[in-house]
Coordinates of N, CA and C in Angstrom, one line a residue:
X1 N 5.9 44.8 16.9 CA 5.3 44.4 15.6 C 6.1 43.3 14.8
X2 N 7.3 43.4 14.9 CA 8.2 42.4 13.8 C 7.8 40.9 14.8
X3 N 7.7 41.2 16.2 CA 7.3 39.6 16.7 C 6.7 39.0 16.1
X4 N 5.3 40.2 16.4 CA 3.6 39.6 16.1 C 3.9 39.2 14.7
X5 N 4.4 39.8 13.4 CA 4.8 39.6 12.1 C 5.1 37.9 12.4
X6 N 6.8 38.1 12.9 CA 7.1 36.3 12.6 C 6.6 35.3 13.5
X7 N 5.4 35.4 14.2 CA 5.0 34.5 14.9 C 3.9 34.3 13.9
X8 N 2.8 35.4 13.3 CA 2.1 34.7 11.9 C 2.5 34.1 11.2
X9 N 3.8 34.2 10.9 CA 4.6 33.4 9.3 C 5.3 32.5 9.8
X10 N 5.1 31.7 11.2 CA 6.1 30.7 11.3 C 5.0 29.4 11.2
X11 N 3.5 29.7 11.6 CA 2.4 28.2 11.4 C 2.5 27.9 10.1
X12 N 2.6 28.8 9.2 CA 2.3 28.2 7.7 C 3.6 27.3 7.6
X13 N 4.8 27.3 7.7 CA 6.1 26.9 7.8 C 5.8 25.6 8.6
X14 N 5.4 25.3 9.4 CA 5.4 24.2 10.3 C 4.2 23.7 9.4
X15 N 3.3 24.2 9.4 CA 2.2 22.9 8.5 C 2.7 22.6 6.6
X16 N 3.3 23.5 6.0 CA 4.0 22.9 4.9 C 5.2 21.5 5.1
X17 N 5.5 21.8 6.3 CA 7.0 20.7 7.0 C 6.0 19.8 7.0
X18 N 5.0 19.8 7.7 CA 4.1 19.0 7.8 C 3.4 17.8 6.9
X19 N 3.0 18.7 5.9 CA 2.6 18.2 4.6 C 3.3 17.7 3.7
X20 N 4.5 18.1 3.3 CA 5.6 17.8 2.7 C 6.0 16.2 3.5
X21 N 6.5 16.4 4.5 CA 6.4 14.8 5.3 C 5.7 13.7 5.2
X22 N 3.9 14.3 5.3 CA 3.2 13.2 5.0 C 3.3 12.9 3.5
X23 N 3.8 13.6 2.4 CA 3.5 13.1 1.1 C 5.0 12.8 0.4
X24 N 5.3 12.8 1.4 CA 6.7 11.7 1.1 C 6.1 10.2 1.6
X25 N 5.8 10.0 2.9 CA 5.6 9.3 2.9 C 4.2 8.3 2.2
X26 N 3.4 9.2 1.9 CA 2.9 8.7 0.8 C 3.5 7.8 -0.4
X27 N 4.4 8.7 -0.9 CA 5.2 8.1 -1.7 C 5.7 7.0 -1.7
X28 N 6.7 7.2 -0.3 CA 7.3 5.9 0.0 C 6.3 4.6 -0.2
X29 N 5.1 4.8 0.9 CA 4.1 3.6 0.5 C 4.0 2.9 -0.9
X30 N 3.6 4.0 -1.4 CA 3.2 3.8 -3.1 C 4.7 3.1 -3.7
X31 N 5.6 3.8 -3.4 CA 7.1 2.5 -4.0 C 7.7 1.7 -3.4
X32 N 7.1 1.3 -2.0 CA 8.0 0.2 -1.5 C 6.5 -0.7 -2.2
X33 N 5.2 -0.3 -2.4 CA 4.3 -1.2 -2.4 C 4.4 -1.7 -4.3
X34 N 4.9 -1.1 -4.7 CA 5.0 -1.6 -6.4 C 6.5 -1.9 -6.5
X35 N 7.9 -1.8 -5.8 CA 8.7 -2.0 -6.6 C 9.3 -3.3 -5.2
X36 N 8.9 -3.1 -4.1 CA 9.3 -3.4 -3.0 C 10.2 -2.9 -2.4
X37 N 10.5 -3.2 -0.8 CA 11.4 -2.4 0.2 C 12.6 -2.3 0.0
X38 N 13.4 -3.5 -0.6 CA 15.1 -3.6 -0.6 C 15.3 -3.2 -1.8
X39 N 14.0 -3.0 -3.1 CA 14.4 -3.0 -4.5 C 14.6 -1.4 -4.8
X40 N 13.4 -1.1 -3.6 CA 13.5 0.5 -3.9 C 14.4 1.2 -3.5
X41 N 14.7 2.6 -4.2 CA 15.9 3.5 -3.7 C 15.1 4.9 -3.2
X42 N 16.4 5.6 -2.4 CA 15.2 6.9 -1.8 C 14.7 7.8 -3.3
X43 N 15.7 7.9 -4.4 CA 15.6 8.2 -5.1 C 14.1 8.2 -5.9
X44 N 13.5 6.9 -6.3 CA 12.6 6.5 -6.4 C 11.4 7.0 -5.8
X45 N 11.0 7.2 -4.4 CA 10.3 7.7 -3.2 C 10.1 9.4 -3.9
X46 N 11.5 10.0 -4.3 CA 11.5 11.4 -4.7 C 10.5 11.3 -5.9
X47 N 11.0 11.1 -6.6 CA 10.9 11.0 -7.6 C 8.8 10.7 -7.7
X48 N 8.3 9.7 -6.9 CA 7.0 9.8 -6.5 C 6.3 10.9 -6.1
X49 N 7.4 11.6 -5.3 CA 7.3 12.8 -4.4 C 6.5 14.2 -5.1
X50 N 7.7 14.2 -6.4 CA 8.2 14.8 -7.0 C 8.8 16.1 -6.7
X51 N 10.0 15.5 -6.1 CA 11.2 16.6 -5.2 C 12.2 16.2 -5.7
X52 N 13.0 17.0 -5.1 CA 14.9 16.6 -5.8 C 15.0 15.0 -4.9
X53 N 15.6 14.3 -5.0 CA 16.3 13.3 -3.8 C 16.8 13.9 -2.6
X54 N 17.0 15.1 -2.6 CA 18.2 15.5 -1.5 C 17.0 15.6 -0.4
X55 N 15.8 16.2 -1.1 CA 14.9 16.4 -0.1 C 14.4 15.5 1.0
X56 N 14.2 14.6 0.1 CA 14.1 13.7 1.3 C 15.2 13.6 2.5
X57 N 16.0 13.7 2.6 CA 16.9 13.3 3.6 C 16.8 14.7 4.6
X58 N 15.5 15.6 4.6 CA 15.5 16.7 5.3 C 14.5 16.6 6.3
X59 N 14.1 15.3 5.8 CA 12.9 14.6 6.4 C 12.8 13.3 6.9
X60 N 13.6 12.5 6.9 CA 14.1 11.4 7.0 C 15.8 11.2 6.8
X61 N 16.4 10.2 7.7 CA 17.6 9.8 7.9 C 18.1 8.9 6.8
X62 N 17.2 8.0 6.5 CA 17.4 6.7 5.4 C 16.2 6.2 4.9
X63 N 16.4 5.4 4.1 CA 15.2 4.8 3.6 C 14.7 3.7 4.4
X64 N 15.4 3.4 5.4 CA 14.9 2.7 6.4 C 14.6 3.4 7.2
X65 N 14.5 4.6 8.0 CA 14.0 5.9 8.7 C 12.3 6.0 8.0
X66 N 12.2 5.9 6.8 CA 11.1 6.4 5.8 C 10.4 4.9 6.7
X67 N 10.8 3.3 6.2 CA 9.8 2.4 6.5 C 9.5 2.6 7.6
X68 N 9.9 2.8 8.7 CA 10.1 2.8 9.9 C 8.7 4.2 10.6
X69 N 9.1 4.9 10.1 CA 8.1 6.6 10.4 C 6.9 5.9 9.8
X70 N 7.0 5.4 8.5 CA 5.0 5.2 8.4 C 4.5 4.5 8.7
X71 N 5.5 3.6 9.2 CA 5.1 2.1 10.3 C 4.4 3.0 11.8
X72 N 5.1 3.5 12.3 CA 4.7 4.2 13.5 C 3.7 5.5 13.5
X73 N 3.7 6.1 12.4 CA 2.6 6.8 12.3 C 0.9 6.1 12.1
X74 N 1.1 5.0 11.2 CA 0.0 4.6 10.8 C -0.5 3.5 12.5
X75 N 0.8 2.9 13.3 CA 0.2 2.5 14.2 C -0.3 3.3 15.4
X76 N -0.1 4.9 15.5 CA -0.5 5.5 16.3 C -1.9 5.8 16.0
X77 N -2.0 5.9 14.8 CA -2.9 6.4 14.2 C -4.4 5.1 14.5
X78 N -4.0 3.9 14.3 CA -4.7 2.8 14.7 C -5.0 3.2 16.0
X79 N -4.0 2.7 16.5 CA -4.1 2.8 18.8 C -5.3 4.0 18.7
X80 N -5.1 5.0 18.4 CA -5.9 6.9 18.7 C -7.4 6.1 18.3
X81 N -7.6 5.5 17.1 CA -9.1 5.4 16.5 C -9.2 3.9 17.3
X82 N -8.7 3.2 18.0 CA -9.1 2.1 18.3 C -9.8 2.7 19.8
X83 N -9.1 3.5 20.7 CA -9.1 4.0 22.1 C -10.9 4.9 21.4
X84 N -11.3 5.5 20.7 CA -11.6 6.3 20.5 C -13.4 5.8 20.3
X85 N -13.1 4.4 19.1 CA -13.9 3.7 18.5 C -14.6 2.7 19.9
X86 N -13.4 2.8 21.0 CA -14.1 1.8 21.9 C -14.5 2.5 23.6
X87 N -14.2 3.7 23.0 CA -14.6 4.7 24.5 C -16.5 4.5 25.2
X88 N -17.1 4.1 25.9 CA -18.0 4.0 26.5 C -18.4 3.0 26.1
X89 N -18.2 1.9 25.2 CA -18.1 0.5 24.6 C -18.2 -0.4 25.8
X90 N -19.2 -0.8 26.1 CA -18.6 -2.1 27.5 C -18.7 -3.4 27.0
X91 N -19.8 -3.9 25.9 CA -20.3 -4.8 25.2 C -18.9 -5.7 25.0
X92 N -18.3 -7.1 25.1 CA -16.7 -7.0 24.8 C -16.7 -7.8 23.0
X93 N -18.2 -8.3 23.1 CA -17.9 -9.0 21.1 C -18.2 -7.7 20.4
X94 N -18.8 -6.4 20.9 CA -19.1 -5.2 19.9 C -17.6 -4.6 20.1
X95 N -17.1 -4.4 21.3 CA -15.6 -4.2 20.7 C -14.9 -4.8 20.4
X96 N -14.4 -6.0 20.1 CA -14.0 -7.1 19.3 C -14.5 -6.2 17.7
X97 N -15.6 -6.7 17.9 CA -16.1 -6.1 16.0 C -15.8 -5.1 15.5
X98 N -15.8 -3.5 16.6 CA -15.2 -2.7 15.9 C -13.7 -2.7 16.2
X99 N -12.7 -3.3 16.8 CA -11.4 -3.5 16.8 C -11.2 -3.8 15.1
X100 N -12.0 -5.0 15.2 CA -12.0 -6.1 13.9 C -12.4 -4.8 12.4
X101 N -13.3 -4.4 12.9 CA -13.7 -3.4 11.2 C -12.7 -2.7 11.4
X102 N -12.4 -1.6 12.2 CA -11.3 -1.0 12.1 C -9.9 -1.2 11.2
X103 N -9.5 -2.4 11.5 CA -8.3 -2.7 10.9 C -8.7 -3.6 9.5
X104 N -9.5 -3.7 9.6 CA -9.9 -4.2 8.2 C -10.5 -2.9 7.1
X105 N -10.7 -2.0 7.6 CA -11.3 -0.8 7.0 C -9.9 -0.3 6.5
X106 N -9.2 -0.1 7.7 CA -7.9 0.5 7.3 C -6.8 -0.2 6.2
X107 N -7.2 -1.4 5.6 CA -6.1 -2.2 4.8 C -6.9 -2.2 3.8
X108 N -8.1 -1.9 3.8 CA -9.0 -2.5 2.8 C -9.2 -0.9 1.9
X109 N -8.9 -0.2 2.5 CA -9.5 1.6 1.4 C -8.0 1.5 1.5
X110 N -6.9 1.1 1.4 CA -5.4 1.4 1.0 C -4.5 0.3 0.8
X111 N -4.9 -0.4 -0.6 CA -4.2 -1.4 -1.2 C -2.6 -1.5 -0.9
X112 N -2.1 -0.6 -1.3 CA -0.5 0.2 -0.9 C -0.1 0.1 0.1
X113 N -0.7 0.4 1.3 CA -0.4 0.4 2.5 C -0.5 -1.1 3.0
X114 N -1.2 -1.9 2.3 CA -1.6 -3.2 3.0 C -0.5 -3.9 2.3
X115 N 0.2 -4.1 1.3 CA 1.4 -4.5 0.6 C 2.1 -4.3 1.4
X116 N 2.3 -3.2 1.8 CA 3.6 -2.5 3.0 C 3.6 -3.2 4.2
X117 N 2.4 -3.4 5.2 CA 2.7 -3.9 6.4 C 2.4 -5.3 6.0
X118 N 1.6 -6.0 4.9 CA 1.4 -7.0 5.2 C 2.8 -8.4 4.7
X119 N 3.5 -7.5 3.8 CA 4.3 -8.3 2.8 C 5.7 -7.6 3.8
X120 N 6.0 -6.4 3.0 CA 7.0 -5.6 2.9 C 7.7 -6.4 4.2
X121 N 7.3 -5.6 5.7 CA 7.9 -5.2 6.6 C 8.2 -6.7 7.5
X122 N 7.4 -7.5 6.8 CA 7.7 -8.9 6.9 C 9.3 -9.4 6.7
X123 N 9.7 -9.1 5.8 CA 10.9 -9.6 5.2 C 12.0 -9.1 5.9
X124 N 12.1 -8.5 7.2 CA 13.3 -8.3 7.8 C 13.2 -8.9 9.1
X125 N 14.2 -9.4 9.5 CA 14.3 -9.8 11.4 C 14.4 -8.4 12.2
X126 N 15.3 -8.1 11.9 CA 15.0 -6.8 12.4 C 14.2 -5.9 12.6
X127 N 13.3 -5.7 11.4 CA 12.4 -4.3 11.6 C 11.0 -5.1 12.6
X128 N 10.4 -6.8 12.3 CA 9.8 -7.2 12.9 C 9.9 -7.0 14.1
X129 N 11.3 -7.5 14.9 CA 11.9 -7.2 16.5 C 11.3 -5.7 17.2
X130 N 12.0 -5.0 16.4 CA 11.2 -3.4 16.8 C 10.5 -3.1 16.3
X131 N 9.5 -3.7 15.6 CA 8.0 -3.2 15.5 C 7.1 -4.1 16.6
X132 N 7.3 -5.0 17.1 CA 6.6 -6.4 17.9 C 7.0 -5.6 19.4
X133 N 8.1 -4.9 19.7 CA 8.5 -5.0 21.4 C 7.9 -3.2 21.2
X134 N 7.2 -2.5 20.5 CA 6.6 -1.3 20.5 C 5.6 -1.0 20.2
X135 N 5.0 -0.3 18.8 CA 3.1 -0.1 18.6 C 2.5 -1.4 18.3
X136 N 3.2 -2.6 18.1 CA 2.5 -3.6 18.2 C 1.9 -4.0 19.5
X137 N 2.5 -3.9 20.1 CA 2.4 -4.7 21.4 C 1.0 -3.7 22.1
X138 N 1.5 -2.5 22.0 CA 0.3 -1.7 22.5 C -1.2 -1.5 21.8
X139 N -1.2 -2.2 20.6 CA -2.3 -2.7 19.7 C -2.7 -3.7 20.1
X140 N -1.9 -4.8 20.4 CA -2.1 -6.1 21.1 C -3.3 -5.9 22.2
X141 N -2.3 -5.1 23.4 CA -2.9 -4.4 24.5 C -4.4 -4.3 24.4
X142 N -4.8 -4.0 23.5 CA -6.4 -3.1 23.2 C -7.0 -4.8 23.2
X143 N -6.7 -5.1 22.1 CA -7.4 -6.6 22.1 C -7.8 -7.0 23.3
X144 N -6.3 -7.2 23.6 CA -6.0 -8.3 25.7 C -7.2 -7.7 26.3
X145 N -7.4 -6.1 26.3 CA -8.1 -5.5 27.6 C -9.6 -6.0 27.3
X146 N -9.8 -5.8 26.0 CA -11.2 -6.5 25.9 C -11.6 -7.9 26.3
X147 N -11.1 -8.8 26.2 CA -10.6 -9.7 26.3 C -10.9 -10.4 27.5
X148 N -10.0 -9.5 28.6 CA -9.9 -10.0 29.8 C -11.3 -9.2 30.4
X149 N -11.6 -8.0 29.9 CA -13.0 -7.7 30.4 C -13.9 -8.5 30.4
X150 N -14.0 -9.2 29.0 CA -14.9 -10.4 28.8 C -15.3 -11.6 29.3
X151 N -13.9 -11.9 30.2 CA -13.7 -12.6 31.2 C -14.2 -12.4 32.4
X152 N -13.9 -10.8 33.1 CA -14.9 -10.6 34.2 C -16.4 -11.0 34.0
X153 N -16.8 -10.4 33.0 CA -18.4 -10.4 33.0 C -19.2 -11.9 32.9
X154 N -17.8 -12.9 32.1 CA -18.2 -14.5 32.3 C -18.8 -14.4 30.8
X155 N -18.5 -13.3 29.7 CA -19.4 -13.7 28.4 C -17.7 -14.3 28.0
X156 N -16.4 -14.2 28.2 CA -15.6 -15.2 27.6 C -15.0 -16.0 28.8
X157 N -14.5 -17.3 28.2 CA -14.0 -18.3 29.0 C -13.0 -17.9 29.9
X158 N -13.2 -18.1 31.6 CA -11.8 -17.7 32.1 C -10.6 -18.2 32.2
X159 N -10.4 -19.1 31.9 CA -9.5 -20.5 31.6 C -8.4 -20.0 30.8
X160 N -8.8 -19.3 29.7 CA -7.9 -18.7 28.2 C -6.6 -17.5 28.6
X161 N -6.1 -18.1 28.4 CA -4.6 -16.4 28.8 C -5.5 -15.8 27.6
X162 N -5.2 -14.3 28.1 CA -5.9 -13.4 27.9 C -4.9 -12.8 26.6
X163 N -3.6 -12.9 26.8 CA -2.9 -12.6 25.9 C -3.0 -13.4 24.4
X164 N -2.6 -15.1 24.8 CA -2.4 -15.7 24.2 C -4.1 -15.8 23.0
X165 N -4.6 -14.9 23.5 CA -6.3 -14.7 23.0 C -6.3 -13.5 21.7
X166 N -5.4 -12.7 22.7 CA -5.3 -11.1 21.6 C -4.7 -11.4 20.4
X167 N -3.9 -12.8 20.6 CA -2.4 -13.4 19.5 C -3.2 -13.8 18.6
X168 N -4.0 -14.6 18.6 CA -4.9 -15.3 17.4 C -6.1 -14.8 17.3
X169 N -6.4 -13.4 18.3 CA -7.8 -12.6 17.4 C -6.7 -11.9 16.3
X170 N -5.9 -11.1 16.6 CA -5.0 -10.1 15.8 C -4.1 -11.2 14.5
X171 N -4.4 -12.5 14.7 CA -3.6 -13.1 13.9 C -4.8 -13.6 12.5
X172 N -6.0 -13.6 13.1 CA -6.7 -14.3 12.2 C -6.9 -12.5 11.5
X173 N -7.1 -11.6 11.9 CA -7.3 -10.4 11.5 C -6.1 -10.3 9.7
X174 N -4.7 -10.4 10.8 CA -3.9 -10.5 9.6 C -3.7 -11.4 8.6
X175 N -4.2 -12.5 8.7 CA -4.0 -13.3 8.0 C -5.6 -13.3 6.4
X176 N -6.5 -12.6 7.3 CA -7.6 -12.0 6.2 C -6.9 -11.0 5.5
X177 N -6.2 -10.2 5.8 CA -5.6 -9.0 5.1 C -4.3 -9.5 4.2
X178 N -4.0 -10.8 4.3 CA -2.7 -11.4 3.6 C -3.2 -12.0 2.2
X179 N -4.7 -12.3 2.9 CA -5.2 -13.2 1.9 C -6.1 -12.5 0.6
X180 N -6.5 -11.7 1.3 CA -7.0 -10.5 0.4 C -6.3 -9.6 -0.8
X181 N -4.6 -9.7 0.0 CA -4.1 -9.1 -0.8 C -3.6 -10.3 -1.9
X182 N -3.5 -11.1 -1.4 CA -3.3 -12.1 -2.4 C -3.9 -12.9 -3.2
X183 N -5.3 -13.0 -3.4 CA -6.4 -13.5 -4.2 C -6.7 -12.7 -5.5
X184 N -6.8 -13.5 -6.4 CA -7.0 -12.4 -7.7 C -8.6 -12.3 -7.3
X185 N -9.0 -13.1 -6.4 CA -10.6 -12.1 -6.2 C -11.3 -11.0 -5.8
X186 N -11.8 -10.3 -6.3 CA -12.1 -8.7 -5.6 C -13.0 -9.3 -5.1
X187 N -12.4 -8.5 -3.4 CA -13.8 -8.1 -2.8 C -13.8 -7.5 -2.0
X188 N -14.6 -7.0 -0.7 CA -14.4 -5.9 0.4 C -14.2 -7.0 1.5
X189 N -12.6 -5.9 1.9 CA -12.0 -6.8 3.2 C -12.8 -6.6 4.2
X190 N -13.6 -5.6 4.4 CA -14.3 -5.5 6.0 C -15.5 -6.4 5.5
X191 N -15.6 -6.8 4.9 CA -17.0 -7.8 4.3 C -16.9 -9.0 4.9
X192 N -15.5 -9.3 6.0 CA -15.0 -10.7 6.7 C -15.4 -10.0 8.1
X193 N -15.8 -9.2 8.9 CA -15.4 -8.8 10.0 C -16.5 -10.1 10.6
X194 N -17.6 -9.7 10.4 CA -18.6 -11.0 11.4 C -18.6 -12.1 11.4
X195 N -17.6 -12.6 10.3 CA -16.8 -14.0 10.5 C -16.1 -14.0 11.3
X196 N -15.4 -13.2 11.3 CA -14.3 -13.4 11.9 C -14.4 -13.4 13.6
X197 N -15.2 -12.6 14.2 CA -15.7 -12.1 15.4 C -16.6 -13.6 15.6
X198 N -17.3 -13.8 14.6 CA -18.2 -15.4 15.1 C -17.4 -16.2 15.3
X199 N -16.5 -16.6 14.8 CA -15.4 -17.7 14.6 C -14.8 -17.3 16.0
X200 N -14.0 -16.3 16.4 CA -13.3 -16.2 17.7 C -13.8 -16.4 18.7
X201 N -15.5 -15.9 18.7 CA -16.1 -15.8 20.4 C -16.7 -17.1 20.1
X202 N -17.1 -17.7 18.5 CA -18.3 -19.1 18.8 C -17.1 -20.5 19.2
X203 N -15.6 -20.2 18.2 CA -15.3 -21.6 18.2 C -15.7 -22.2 17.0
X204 N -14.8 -23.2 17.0 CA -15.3 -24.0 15.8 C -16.1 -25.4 16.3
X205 N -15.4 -25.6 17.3 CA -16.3 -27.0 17.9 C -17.6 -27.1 19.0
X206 N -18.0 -28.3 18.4 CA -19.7 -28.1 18.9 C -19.7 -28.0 21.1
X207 N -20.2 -27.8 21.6 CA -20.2 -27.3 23.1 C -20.1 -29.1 23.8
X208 N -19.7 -29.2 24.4 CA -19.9 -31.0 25.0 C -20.9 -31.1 25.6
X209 N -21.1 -32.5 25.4 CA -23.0 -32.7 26.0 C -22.8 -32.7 27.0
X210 N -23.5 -32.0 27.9 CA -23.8 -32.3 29.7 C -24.1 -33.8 29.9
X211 N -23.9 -34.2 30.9 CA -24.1 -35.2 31.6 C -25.6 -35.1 32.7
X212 N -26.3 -36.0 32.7 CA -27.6 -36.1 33.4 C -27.2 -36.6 34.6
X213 N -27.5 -35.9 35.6 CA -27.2 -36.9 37.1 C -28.7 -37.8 37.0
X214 N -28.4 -39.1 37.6 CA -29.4 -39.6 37.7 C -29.9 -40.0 38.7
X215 N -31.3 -39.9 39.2 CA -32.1 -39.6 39.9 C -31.9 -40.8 41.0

């Protein structure tokens, strides 16, 4: 009986650790995204929290442990809904488009969060290095595979590195989300996706005129 007892009373305990974690890191978002990353202290984050300071450190190592964890949660979390969003998907401009809403869905319903990855995590050499050689790259990956599928089937050009393709779909992606955050104009960021998707698979320039063999 005392087993059965502490084996009931230990899930609540793992999902409060749980919850408690993610709403720190909530926090964190919400004050690296209004006071910024170097300005803020863990203190601050607590204080968001509304926990002592110490707490945090039961859950994180540093306040760079904190940027770092919701950097990697939030890109796992991407990778999961992008695999998921593009499961029996063969079409390669419909997964392109939902690659493309996806991550514009995702920056666009979380102002805070878009400050963070799109400003914040910018401003170090460092944290870029190991965010680029890890969940970046495997986000990359999703693009490439589309990409290069599109290439089998002959609906994209085979000539194109496949990589060097994923770099400036995922770049024009970020660079909407930079700009968004930075325009005193409201408006909805996923409201760019079929530009954006027209613009990568059409090109900007007109097709070259064939040549007539003559008779």
């Amino acid at each position: 009986m005392p087993v059965a007892t502490a084996r009931r009373s230990s899930t609540p305990s793992r999902i409060d650790r749980t919850d408690k974690r993610d709403a720190l890191l909530r926090a964190a978002i919400d004050t690296f995204a209004a006071r910024g990353f170097f300005n803020a202290q863990v203190a601050d984050v607590a204080r968001a929290a509304g926990v002592a300071a110490g707490t945090v450190y039961l859950y994180f190592r540093s306040k760079d442990d904190l940027l770092v964890s919701l950097f990697e949660r939030t890109m796992r979390e991407a990778i999961a809904e992008g695999h998921a969003a593009l499961d029996g998907v063969s079409d390669p401009r419909e997964r392109l488009t939902r690659i493309a809403r996806l991550h514009l869905e995702r920056l666009g319903r979380d102002r805070d969060l878009a400050i963070v990855f799109q400003v914040e995590l910018r401003q170090s050499t460092k944290f870029m290095e190991r965010f680029s050689s890890t969940y970046l790259r495997d986000y990359l990956g999703l693009i490439r595979e589309t990409i290069a599928a599109g290439q089998q089937t002959r609906v994209f050009r085979s000539e194109i590195n496949p990589t060097i393709a994923a770099k400036v779909f995922f770049g024009a992606l970020d660079e909407m989300a930079t700009n968004w955050i930075l325009s005193k104009r409201r408006y909805s960021l996923v409201s760019e996706v079929d530009a954006v998707v027209d613009l990568f698979v059409g090109g900007v320039g007109m097709p070259a005129p064939t040549s007539r063999t003559k008779a």
